[in-house]
Amino acid sequence: MTFNPAILTDNWREILDGMALTILIWAAGTAIGLVIGLAVAVLQLFTNRWLAAPLTLYVAVMRGTPFLIQLFVIYYGGPFFGLDLTPLTAGIAGLALYGGAYFSEIFRAGFLSVPPGQIEAARMMGIGRLDIVRHVQLPQMLVIILPALANMTVLLSKETAVLSVITVNELTSVVQSIGSTTFAFAETLLFLALVYWAFLEIVTAAARRLEKRVGRFMLRTPS
Amino acid sequence: MTATPDTGSRPIIDVRGVWKRFGTAEVLKGIDLAIRKSEVTCIIGPSGSGKSTLLRCIAFLEEYSEGEIYIEGELLGFSLENGKRRRVSDAEVARVRRNVGFVFQQFNLWPHMTALENVAMPLKLARGIAREDAEKRARRMLEKVGLGHRAEAYPSQLSGGQQQRVGIARALAMEPHIMLFDEPTSALDPELVGEVLQVMRDLAAEGMTMAVVTHEMGFAAQVADTVVFIDHGVIAASGSPQQVFRKDENPRLRQFLQNYFERNVFWQGAEDGAAP
Amino acid sequence: MFDVNLIIKSLPMLLQASVWTVIYSLSSVAIGFCIGTLVCAAGLSSSRLGRGFSAFYVSFFRGVPLLVQLLISYYCLPLIGVNVPSSVAAVGTLALCTGAYLAEILRGGFLGIPPGLIEAARMVGLSRAKILTRIEVPLAVRLTLPSLVNETTMMVKASSLISVVGVLELTRLAQNIATSTFQPLEIYLTAGAIYFVINGAITLVGGFAESRFRLEKAR
């Protein structure tokens, strides 16, 4: 087995593009996923059951089926509904819908962690339901659910690799195609693993620091 | 009441100058204690005095920092080479203490096994006894502690007193030469204490060698051959129950006993129990 | 038009393929459980080397996307002279990956066992190995059953990725049918439904096992 790192340095521009796309997909998917998750949790908890039931089904389905199949349904099945998405849009939409289901569970647990007495108190003062969510519940629960949110966000960064299967030119796809055109599988794939590994470690460490800082911040302000 | 202690022979347990330190805290400070065959030794003392730690050192659940503990003549836990102490293997520790039974304050029954399995499993796995024989012996032991009818129950389905009796049966099944009891009734509701103490009384009457860390002064007064009072990591008083409970002048012991006199009336029973 | 007939026609084939999905994912969880137990034991041992290895293992297999791990085992194993069927390599990779997650789950379980239960086992003379297999592992499993069931469903889902390295299972077969019939929506929805049912069944069985093995039974 030979080892030739030049294969990587020769293609550094493509690899950097791949990395950039991976991060873009991750950021967009997470951001939209968070919005979906929060919306689903609020609708599930604070509206009638006719709206909550289909949302519960959505969460169960997204959590109970493989992400890859979800991507296939969106990307290949989309045209059936007149949705002719590019691989990139389909991928980001898939990641957001998938992450949104998990995020909604986290938000739901967060809402339930705020003592009901506080909400009753706010209600008695005539504060609207959404204002209670925004000013009473969210600020308190965010500290509690931050570790879970951070954890899920980190997990989503790994899922971006699956988008290579629907031909999105993200990092895995780029490096893999370099590998198969040059037959330098060892160099390219081990490099790929190392990049993800380093990336994950950095992001995880950053999440830990963020949790600590937010924790300290909350301790300083009396609640 | 109990069989006559055999004072002539070598002690079953011989504790010599044992120290135990946790970091900078000195919990045991030079303990000397000998326990002879068929003798019942009750170890009393205020909480935090080191009495449980001593018992756990004798079982080698804690490594003692200094001194020597001999079990039936064999040094426990260490080997001496040119005066230097060296920790021996876990298997060697297990061999030396194979005749020591231990009963825990918190029972420590394995919750995923029935009462019968709790007693039979060690026989099979540690002693290599065939399943049928192990279960037969386990059943006998459960009957001995009055729980033959609860053999198939899981620990969570048993009362505290019943769990502790299973704990005793589990230790007895290994046919130990000495039984160590670490506050066996302290975790029990008051009305369940009696059934456990009765099992222990029967054992003592059969001539079992026992060391019991306890707060049950009545039991100590009636059953013990020797009462040892530990305070601040040293043996502050020891002797027959009569000597310790009635004649001892140690002010700390007087104070300690005073607390019990105020809360419990037990001396009536001790009067005849302590007399030889 | 949504083609229900196609679904009915391809359902038997898809169900057959889903048997492979179940076999691959369950066997990788079983092997991964043994790996996880060992990695976890190393992590809790007093040996610095053991702890270092355990931390490295968990960090690597949780830090690299499973798809990349699968690609490595598929393309790189032959390079170092290991020629095994792709299904074997894929199951092995799934097992290594889930082993890292299971190690972390079991770690929580092991640390949750009251130390007195281990002391009791030592006092009746059980060897270190017997204490591990007869006391610690059964208790850790009971304590962590919900997480273990969840990890199993995660692996059923993750097993869909082995289609990428050419192993025939539910997702791969769905792809084959979808490309030959040009009706991907029906086929992928059906495949998704089958995964959903498999995971539902696992969750049900897990819930049953939980109530059966609950350590604190009511008196």
XYZ file of C-alpha atoms in Angstrom:
718
model
C 0.000 0.000 0.000
C 1.454 3.323 -1.023
C 0.625 6.599 0.594
C 0.689 9.740 -1.473
C -0.505 12.910 0.256
C 0.049 14.917 -2.927
C -3.339 13.720 -4.124
C -4.884 15.859 -1.407
C -2.714 18.923 -1.853
C -3.260 18.826 -5.620
C -6.991 19.115 -5.091
C -7.043 21.511 -2.163
C -9.394 23.968 -3.861
C -12.134 21.402 -4.429
C -11.713 20.040 -0.934
C -12.067 23.499 0.583
C -15.220 24.058 -1.482
C -16.576 20.777 -0.172
C -15.846 21.788 3.395
C -17.527 25.140 2.893
C -20.622 23.464 1.484
C -20.736 20.984 4.354
C -20.654 23.812 6.858
C -23.266 25.756 4.933
C -25.599 22.743 4.825
C -25.032 22.114 8.505
C -25.690 25.725 9.500
C -28.763 26.088 7.310
C -30.183 22.708 8.282
C -29.672 23.391 11.977
C -31.131 26.907 11.820
C -34.264 25.854 9.944
C -34.491 22.716 12.082
C -34.487 24.786 15.255
C -37.324 26.939 13.935
C -39.313 23.857 12.925
C -38.626 22.221 16.260
C -39.736 25.216 18.284
C -42.852 25.706 16.168
C -43.811 22.032 16.414
C -43.308 21.992 20.181
C -45.372 25.147 20.701
C -48.170 23.914 18.430
C -48.159 20.493 20.084
C -48.349 21.892 23.583
C -50.535 24.940 23.204
C -53.102 24.150 20.528
C -55.896 21.628 20.169
C -55.335 17.949 19.604
C -56.395 18.033 15.952
C -53.313 20.065 15.199
C -51.132 18.202 17.664
C -51.872 14.682 16.383
C -50.371 15.070 12.884
C -47.356 16.818 14.405
C -46.835 13.926 16.797
C -46.986 11.590 13.796
C -44.443 13.761 11.959
C -42.030 13.543 14.897
C -42.521 9.787 15.242
C -41.979 9.178 11.522
C -38.847 11.329 11.299
C -37.401 9.614 14.343
C -38.456 6.128 13.326
C -37.179 6.028 9.740
C -33.683 6.312 8.260
C -32.487 9.761 7.249
C -31.357 8.312 3.918
C -34.907 7.157 3.086
C -36.226 10.583 4.051
C -33.778 12.181 1.642
C -34.843 9.787 -1.120
C -38.511 10.586 -0.561
C -37.870 14.323 -0.694
C -35.406 14.331 -3.581
C -36.747 11.562 -5.808
C -40.357 11.721 -4.636
C -40.563 15.514 -4.720
C -41.391 15.777 -8.434
C -44.554 13.745 -7.778
C -45.847 16.767 -5.840
C -44.396 19.176 -8.374
C -41.375 19.849 -6.142
C -38.379 19.667 -8.427
C -35.662 20.368 -5.920
C -31.941 20.543 -6.575
C -29.911 18.034 -4.565
C -28.685 20.844 -2.311
C -32.156 22.223 -1.511
C -33.553 18.745 -0.999
C -30.626 17.926 1.288
C -30.978 21.032 3.419
C -34.759 20.546 3.610
C -34.247 16.921 4.627
C -31.691 17.790 7.281
C -33.972 20.534 8.657
C -37.029 18.272 8.779
C -35.032 15.464 10.373
C -33.363 17.708 12.936
C -36.615 19.565 13.548
C -38.283 16.403 14.832
C -35.518 15.823 17.373
C -35.330 19.498 18.308
C -39.100 19.575 18.918
C -38.762 16.790 21.490
C -36.042 18.748 23.259
C -38.091 21.952 23.261
C -41.128 20.055 24.518
C -39.182 18.676 27.461
C -37.913 22.202 28.091
C -41.416 23.699 28.178
C -42.534 21.013 30.593
C -39.588 21.766 32.867
C -40.820 25.268 33.696
C -43.026 25.096 36.813
C -46.703 25.542 35.865
C -47.172 27.936 38.761
C -45.146 30.577 36.931
C -47.330 30.293 33.863
C -50.464 30.557 35.970
C -49.015 33.658 37.604
C -48.317 35.234 34.193
C -51.771 34.290 33.001
C -53.360 35.930 36.016
C -51.645 39.169 35.011
C -53.275 38.924 31.628
C -50.143 38.215 29.594
C -50.848 36.553 26.246
C -49.926 32.949 25.612
C -47.153 33.663 23.087
C -45.728 36.389 25.295
C -45.577 33.925 28.162
C -43.634 31.562 25.914
C -41.263 34.309 24.852
C -40.675 36.116 28.108
C -41.269 33.531 30.803
C -40.687 30.049 29.462
C -38.029 30.304 26.745
C -35.397 32.215 28.753
C -35.550 29.721 31.608
C -35.728 26.532 29.625
C -32.978 27.452 27.171
C -30.363 27.029 29.877
C -31.760 23.622 30.789
C -32.029 22.313 27.234
C -28.851 23.882 25.891
C -26.723 20.732 26.323
C -29.323 18.627 24.495
C -29.640 21.197 21.695
C -25.867 21.407 21.342
C -25.601 17.633 21.276
C -28.212 17.348 18.517
C -26.532 20.119 16.524
C -23.251 18.218 16.671
C -25.018 15.027 15.555
C -26.507 16.851 12.566
C -23.037 17.815 11.365
C -22.270 14.121 10.903
C -25.541 13.505 9.074
C -24.495 15.981 6.377
C -22.219 13.250 4.986
C -25.313 11.275 3.944
C -26.175 14.041 1.460
C -23.356 12.737 -0.745
C -25.673 9.861 -1.677
C -28.085 12.261 -3.406
C -25.103 13.829 -5.223
C -24.667 16.960 -3.150
C -21.069 18.089 -3.625
C -20.243 18.345 0.038
C -17.005 17.196 1.656
C -17.623 13.434 1.611
C -18.757 13.476 -1.983
C -15.811 15.605 -3.157
C -13.162 13.564 -1.393
C -14.735 10.280 -2.394
C -14.762 11.247 -6.060
C -11.114 12.321 -5.864
C -10.457 8.906 -4.378
C -12.228 6.980 -7.096
C -10.672 8.934 -9.994
C -7.141 8.515 -8.596
C -7.702 5.126 -6.918
C -6.061 6.640 -3.832
C -8.741 5.369 -1.457
C -6.562 5.109 1.633
C -5.226 8.666 1.471
C -8.524 10.297 0.671
C -10.820 8.371 3.010
C -8.482 8.464 6.015
C -8.045 12.175 5.451
C -11.816 12.512 5.306
C -12.215 10.684 8.603
C -9.581 12.848 10.252
C -11.215 16.058 9.060
C -14.621 15.065 10.429
C -13.081 13.805 13.633
C -11.150 17.014 14.246
C -14.200 19.073 13.300
C -16.453 17.131 15.679
C -13.966 17.453 18.530
C -13.685 21.203 18.026
C -17.439 21.698 17.805
C -18.039 19.510 20.859
C -15.448 21.419 22.873
C -16.999 24.711 21.777
C -20.449 23.475 22.837
C -19.094 22.542 26.279
C -17.606 26.002 26.715
C -20.817 27.652 25.646
C -22.794 25.567 28.148
C -20.408 26.578 30.918
C -20.594 30.254 30.071
C -24.364 30.291 29.856
C -24.524 28.357 33.120
C -22.294 30.924 34.819
C -24.279 33.784 33.347
C -27.514 32.364 34.697
C -26.013 31.821 38.121
C -25.069 35.469 38.314
C -28.582 36.748 37.706
C -30.965 35.808 40.494
C -33.958 33.980 39.098
C -25.895 -18.778 76.693
C -23.224 -19.115 74.021
C -20.721 -21.918 73.778
C -17.656 -21.426 75.922
C -15.006 -19.428 74.065
C -11.978 -21.482 73.253
C -9.370 -19.165 74.711
C -6.455 -21.507 74.399
C -6.160 -21.772 70.631
C -4.946 -19.311 68.047
C -7.498 -16.548 67.307
C -9.543 -16.857 64.119
C -9.109 -13.142 63.555
C -6.027 -11.383 64.816
C -5.806 -7.633 64.285
C -2.447 -6.143 65.198
C -1.674 -2.448 65.282
C -3.976 -1.599 62.366
C -4.147 1.940 61.071
C -6.464 3.201 58.367
C -6.089 6.560 56.710
C -8.331 8.160 54.110
C -6.117 10.871 52.708
C -5.064 12.839 55.770
C -7.941 11.611 57.941
C -6.919 8.907 60.430
C -9.923 6.666 60.959
C -8.243 3.784 62.782
C -5.250 4.506 64.982
C -3.553 1.333 66.057
C -6.245 -1.276 66.659
C -5.392 -4.567 68.396
C -8.131 -7.133 68.546
C -8.298 -10.921 68.733
C -11.424 -12.925 68.056
C -11.420 -16.583 69.074
C -13.470 -19.513 67.908
C -17.126 -19.471 68.970
C -16.713 -16.029 70.476
C -19.236 -13.261 69.857
C -17.622 -9.834 69.776
C -19.839 -6.785 69.611
C -18.226 -3.577 68.462
C -19.994 -0.444 69.653
C -19.231 3.230 69.460
C -20.532 6.560 68.232
C -21.040 7.063 64.492
C -17.834 8.043 62.769
C -15.757 6.302 65.430
C -14.291 3.878 62.905
C -16.132 0.721 63.970
C -17.527 -0.062 60.525
C -14.185 0.738 58.928
C -12.530 -1.793 61.235
C -14.979 -4.491 60.181
C -14.493 -3.599 56.501
C -10.722 -3.819 56.965
C -11.115 -7.296 58.477
C -13.073 -8.251 55.347
C -10.512 -6.412 53.183
C -13.275 -4.323 51.634
C -10.915 -1.530 52.689
C -7.147 -1.845 52.500
C -5.679 -1.075 55.894
C -2.790 1.361 55.766
C -0.567 -0.138 58.443
C -0.408 -3.134 60.728
C -1.420 -6.730 60.163
C -4.640 -8.686 60.065
C -4.412 -12.470 60.266
C -7.291 -14.730 59.360
C -6.775 -18.204 60.773
C -3.076 -17.535 60.860
C -2.744 -16.144 57.321
C -1.886 -12.509 56.653
C -4.772 -10.844 54.828
C -4.266 -8.794 51.688
C -0.516 -8.406 51.792
C 2.664 -10.399 51.716
C 5.705 -9.509 53.755
C 9.006 -9.648 51.930
C 12.034 -8.503 53.912
C 9.725 -6.498 56.117
C 8.112 -4.781 53.105
C 4.373 -4.954 52.558
C 3.124 -5.904 49.118
C -0.486 -6.084 47.972
C -1.343 -9.611 46.837
C -3.689 -10.463 43.964
C -7.461 -10.328 44.322
C -7.599 -14.086 43.902
C -5.197 -14.505 46.819
C -7.298 -12.136 48.954
C -10.372 -14.178 48.062
C -8.568 -17.360 49.093
C -7.520 -16.036 52.502
C -10.957 -14.689 53.354
C -12.930 -17.604 51.887
C -14.088 -18.558 55.397
C -15.267 -15.063 56.278
C -18.967 -14.265 55.829
C -20.127 -10.658 55.670
C -23.570 -9.194 56.302
C -24.124 -5.632 55.116
C -26.131 -2.798 56.608
C -27.856 -2.271 53.256
C -28.332 -6.037 52.667
C -26.830 -5.716 49.173
C -28.903 -8.483 47.691
C -28.609 -8.635 43.913
C -31.913 -7.228 42.686
C -31.974 -9.233 39.466
C -31.978 -12.578 41.250
C -34.545 -14.297 43.463
C -33.765 -15.002 47.100
C -32.819 -18.547 46.144
C -30.527 -17.412 43.319
C -28.886 -14.889 45.617
C -27.885 -17.736 47.906
C -27.213 -20.435 45.310
C -25.316 -18.416 42.683
C -22.120 -17.907 44.728
C -22.092 -21.604 45.614
C -22.124 -22.478 41.940
C -19.729 -19.839 40.693
C -17.277 -19.412 43.548
C -17.290 -22.947 44.906
C -18.098 -24.880 41.764
C -20.943 -26.784 43.392
C -23.347 -28.454 40.966
C -26.600 -26.601 40.407
C -28.870 -29.074 42.152
C -26.689 -29.365 45.227
C -26.245 -25.605 45.373
C -29.988 -25.037 45.248
C -30.614 -27.711 47.824
C -28.175 -26.101 50.197
C -29.552 -22.645 49.428
C -33.073 -23.823 50.274
C -31.796 -25.277 53.540
C -30.174 -21.976 54.432
C -33.316 -20.007 53.612
C -35.314 -22.372 55.820
C -32.783 -21.844 58.570
C -33.496 -18.099 58.551
C -37.224 -18.778 58.314
C -37.650 -17.872 54.642
C -38.074 -21.239 52.960
C -41.458 -20.095 51.661
C -40.046 -16.944 50.034
C -37.298 -18.596 47.976
C -38.732 -17.492 44.630
C -39.315 -13.862 45.658
C -37.181 -11.027 44.310
C -35.493 -8.742 46.850
C -37.859 -5.879 46.006
C -40.778 -8.107 46.993
C -39.329 -8.761 50.457
C -39.449 -6.608 53.575
C -36.194 -5.176 54.914
C -36.045 -7.772 57.653
C -36.594 -10.582 55.172
C -33.949 -9.161 52.841
C -31.432 -9.071 55.647
C -32.231 -12.665 56.567
C -31.572 -13.650 52.952
C -28.296 -11.737 53.261
C -27.427 -13.829 56.296
C -28.422 -17.035 54.513
C -26.241 -16.058 51.551
C -23.223 -15.650 53.815
C -23.995 -18.801 55.822
C -24.289 -20.945 52.714
C -20.576 -20.548 52.130
C -20.031 -22.302 55.461
C -17.903 -19.544 56.947
C -15.814 -19.960 60.083
C -16.607 -16.429 61.137
C -19.485 -14.073 60.364
C -19.005 -10.315 60.266
C -22.128 -8.178 60.691
C -21.931 -4.499 59.754
C -24.843 -2.790 61.555
C -27.213 -5.470 60.294
C -30.344 -3.855 61.739
C -29.605 -0.161 61.268
C -31.453 0.110 57.952
C -34.552 -1.648 59.259
C -37.857 -0.327 60.512
C -37.959 -0.865 64.286
C -40.603 -3.580 64.135
C -38.414 -5.666 61.781
C -35.274 -5.578 63.928
C -36.356 -8.437 66.175
C -36.564 -11.129 63.487
C -33.002 -10.431 62.341
C -31.598 -10.343 65.869
C -33.316 -13.654 66.601
C -31.542 -15.303 63.663
C -28.248 -13.903 64.969
C -28.985 -15.155 68.510
C -29.624 -18.645 67.135
C -26.346 -18.518 65.254
C -24.452 -17.492 68.373
C -26.088 -20.305 70.309
C -24.891 -22.772 67.675
C -21.354 -21.643 68.369
C -20.741 -19.464 65.310
C -17.847 -17.053 65.690
C -19.229 -13.578 65.145
C -18.091 -9.967 65.072
C -21.013 -7.563 65.137
C -20.903 -3.809 64.692
C -24.161 -2.708 66.245
C -26.199 -0.080 68.015
C -28.373 -2.757 69.632
C -27.061 -2.556 73.194
C -29.558 -5.148 74.383
C -28.224 -7.656 71.903
C -24.647 -6.826 72.858
C -25.413 -7.173 76.550
C -27.167 -10.511 76.141
C -25.202 -12.278 73.442
C -21.661 -10.894 73.367
C -18.724 -12.540 75.063
C -16.684 -9.424 74.470
C -17.851 -5.868 73.947
C -15.413 -3.501 72.294
C -16.001 0.252 72.497
C -14.304 2.190 69.724
C -13.955 5.936 69.932
C -11.970 8.230 67.614
C -10.282 5.275 65.967
C -8.973 3.545 69.089
C -10.350 0.835 71.346
C -11.303 2.909 74.358
C -12.729 0.043 76.389
C -13.236 -3.673 76.036
C -14.197 -6.637 78.155
C -17.211 -8.718 79.067
C -20.583 -6.975 78.730
C -20.716 -6.672 82.495
C -17.342 -4.957 82.690
C -18.075 -2.622 79.840
C -21.682 -1.751 80.574
C -21.542 -1.606 84.383
C -18.061 -1.045 85.684
C -16.209 0.899 83.080
C -15.078 4.340 84.138
C -14.272 5.693 80.689
C -16.173 9.000 80.538
C -16.721 8.840 76.764
C -18.233 5.376 77.133
C -20.406 6.543 80.038
C -21.634 9.416 77.886
C -22.233 7.120 74.918
C -24.186 4.633 76.997
C -26.098 7.408 78.744
C -27.600 8.375 75.405
C -28.856 4.841 75.012
C -30.118 4.498 78.572
C -32.217 7.551 78.008
C -33.842 6.187 74.903
C -33.917 2.442 75.488
C -34.685 0.264 78.434
C -32.616 -2.845 77.994
C -30.728 -3.446 81.193
C -33.366 -5.762 82.600
C -32.608 -8.366 79.937
C -28.879 -7.835 80.174
C -28.822 -8.654 83.892
C -29.296 -12.375 83.388
C -27.852 -12.477 79.876
C -24.458 -11.155 80.850
C -24.053 -13.380 83.863
C -22.040 -16.452 82.954
C -51.062 8.925 -10.040
C -50.061 7.325 -6.794
C -49.618 3.681 -7.756
C -50.998 1.453 -5.010
C -50.667 -1.613 -7.224
C -46.920 -1.153 -7.447
C -46.733 -1.093 -3.663
C -48.754 -4.284 -3.369
C -46.655 -5.944 -6.035
C -43.284 -5.037 -4.568
C -44.223 -5.452 -0.921
C -43.244 -9.155 -0.676
C -39.790 -8.414 -2.080
C -39.319 -5.425 0.199
C -40.378 -7.451 3.212
C -37.896 -10.143 2.282
C -35.136 -7.563 2.066
C -36.204 -6.112 5.380
C -35.350 -9.457 6.984
C -31.752 -8.707 6.026
C -32.070 -5.243 7.523
C -33.203 -6.817 10.789
C -30.457 -9.450 10.694
C -27.708 -6.950 9.915
C -28.778 -4.395 12.475
C -29.512 -6.814 15.308
C -26.290 -8.755 14.799
C -24.306 -5.524 14.715
C -25.961 -4.476 17.984
C -25.142 -7.881 19.508
C -21.490 -7.707 18.445
C -21.383 -4.014 19.303
C -22.670 -4.822 22.769
C -19.676 -7.083 23.432
C -17.328 -4.434 22.048
C -19.081 -1.747 24.087
C -18.795 -3.807 27.271
C -15.061 -4.280 26.762
C -14.455 -0.639 25.824
C -16.488 0.478 28.805
C -14.648 -1.917 31.140
C -11.343 -0.544 29.841
C -12.608 2.985 30.420
C -13.522 2.230 34.019
C -10.355 0.261 34.761
C -7.419 1.541 36.754
C -5.071 1.100 33.802
C -4.143 4.379 32.149
C -3.599 2.619 28.861
C -7.077 1.100 29.079
C -8.702 4.426 29.852
C -6.775 6.126 27.075
C -7.778 3.486 24.562
C -11.415 3.679 25.623
C -11.508 7.471 25.293
C -9.819 7.302 21.887
C -12.177 4.598 20.658
C -15.344 6.376 21.722
C -14.144 9.711 20.393
C -13.159 8.303 17.005
C -16.201 6.168 16.268
C -18.589 8.856 17.452
C -16.621 11.626 15.761
C -16.541 10.232 12.226
C -19.756 9.912 10.201
C -20.836 6.295 9.878
C -20.965 6.660 6.109
C -17.268 7.575 6.070
C -16.479 4.615 8.316
C -18.339 2.343 5.905
C -16.482 3.772 2.923
C -13.164 3.199 4.676
C -13.917 -0.425 5.478
C -15.256 -1.012 1.967
C -12.369 0.529 0.034
C -9.447 0.205 2.415
C -9.767 -3.284 3.847
C -8.817 -4.915 0.509
C -5.807 -2.565 0.339
C -4.364 -4.135 3.486
C -5.148 -7.605 2.256
C -8.402 -8.219 4.088
C -10.865 -9.678 1.634
C -14.214 -10.321 3.269
C -17.692 -10.104 1.759
C -18.966 -6.530 1.795
C -21.844 -7.528 4.067
C -19.401 -8.830 6.687
C -17.295 -5.674 6.480
C -20.421 -3.538 6.732
C -21.822 -5.367 9.774
C -18.399 -5.190 11.393
C -18.298 -1.440 10.846
C -21.810 -0.970 12.208
C -20.788 -3.019 15.258
C -17.636 -0.960 15.862
C -19.647 2.238 15.588
C -22.535 1.232 17.826
C -19.975 -0.232 20.225
C -18.773 3.306 20.952
C -22.295 4.515 21.712
C -23.103 1.406 23.755
C -19.895 1.854 25.736
C -21.039 5.327 26.768
C -24.522 4.069 27.679
C -23.162 1.141 29.674
C -20.705 3.412 31.421
C -23.642 5.272 32.913
C -25.168 1.949 33.897
C -22.029 0.615 35.542
C -21.561 3.819 37.497
C -25.179 3.575 38.638
C -24.724 0.185 40.313
C -24.593 0.552 44.110
C -21.015 -0.369 45.136
C -22.356 -2.554 47.949
C -23.663 -5.072 45.423
C -20.134 -5.560 44.085
C -18.721 -5.782 47.611
C -21.258 -8.482 48.427
C -20.101 -10.441 45.377
C -16.473 -10.064 46.407
C -17.278 -11.251 49.916
C -18.772 -14.508 48.646
C -15.615 -15.091 46.648
C -16.716 -14.411 43.070
C -13.853 -13.758 40.680
C -13.527 -10.408 38.886
C -14.739 -11.949 35.618
C -17.776 -13.600 37.231
C -18.685 -10.381 39.015
C -18.603 -8.626 35.636
C -20.706 -11.195 33.769
C -23.140 -12.218 36.507
C -23.654 -9.043 38.509
C -22.438 -5.927 36.734
C -23.514 -6.541 33.139
C -27.037 -7.784 34.001
C -27.582 -4.844 36.342
C -26.124 -2.285 33.949
C -28.366 -3.620 31.183
C -31.453 -3.354 33.364
C -30.527 0.157 34.446
C -29.944 1.325 30.878
C -32.596 -0.666 29.030
C -34.431 2.374 27.585
C -31.191 3.758 26.125
C -30.189 0.338 24.793
C -33.543 -0.053 23.044
C -33.175 3.433 21.584
C -29.675 2.619 20.343
C -31.046 -0.521 18.676
C -33.613 1.532 16.755
C -30.824 3.942 15.795
C -28.908 1.014 14.343
C -31.902 -0.210 12.352
C -31.977 3.240 10.775
C -28.210 3.422 10.380
C -28.167 0.043 8.624
C -29.764 1.774 5.616
C -26.357 3.339 4.955
C -24.784 -0.018 4.131
C -26.759 0.119 0.892
C -24.161 2.675 -0.213
C -21.410 0.056 -0.127
C -23.511 -2.353 -2.142
C -24.971 -4.596 0.520
C -28.445 -5.806 -0.357
C -30.983 -4.911 2.313
C -34.210 -2.937 2.434
C -32.874 0.421 1.253
C -30.756 -1.105 -1.494
C -33.630 -3.143 -2.843
C -35.930 -0.119 -2.684
C -33.360 1.784 -4.747
C -33.210 -1.030 -7.289
C -36.986 -1.159 -7.673
C -37.286 2.631 -7.739
C -34.778 3.033 -10.550
C -36.283 0.242 -12.641
C -39.926 1.358 -12.255
C -39.315 5.136 -12.224
C -41.797 5.383 -9.371
C -39.541 6.273 -6.436
C -42.129 7.914 -4.181
C -44.287 4.827 -3.719
C -41.320 2.563 -3.134
C -39.437 4.805 -0.715
C -42.584 5.549 1.263
C -43.197 1.823 1.563
C -39.620 1.205 2.626
C -39.907 4.004 5.163
C -43.108 2.469 6.505
C -41.383 -0.887 6.932
C -38.528 0.736 8.882
C -41.129 2.522 10.970
C -42.885 -0.751 11.783
C -39.610 -2.524 12.619
C -38.620 0.237 15.023
C -42.115 0.337 16.474
C -41.879 -3.379 17.167
C -38.464 -2.984 18.790
C -39.778 -0.171 20.971
C -42.758 -2.309 21.973
C -40.603 -5.296 22.872
C -38.264 -2.955 24.718
C -41.130 -1.490 26.710
C -42.302 -4.976 27.587
C -38.811 -5.985 28.684
C -38.557 -2.836 30.773
C -41.708 -3.593 32.713
C -40.682 -7.220 33.041
C -37.189 -6.495 34.338
C -37.875 -3.386 36.371
C -35.596 -3.594 39.368
C -37.948 -1.827 41.751
C -41.040 -3.978 41.523
C -43.992 -2.945 43.613
C -44.338 -5.071 46.717
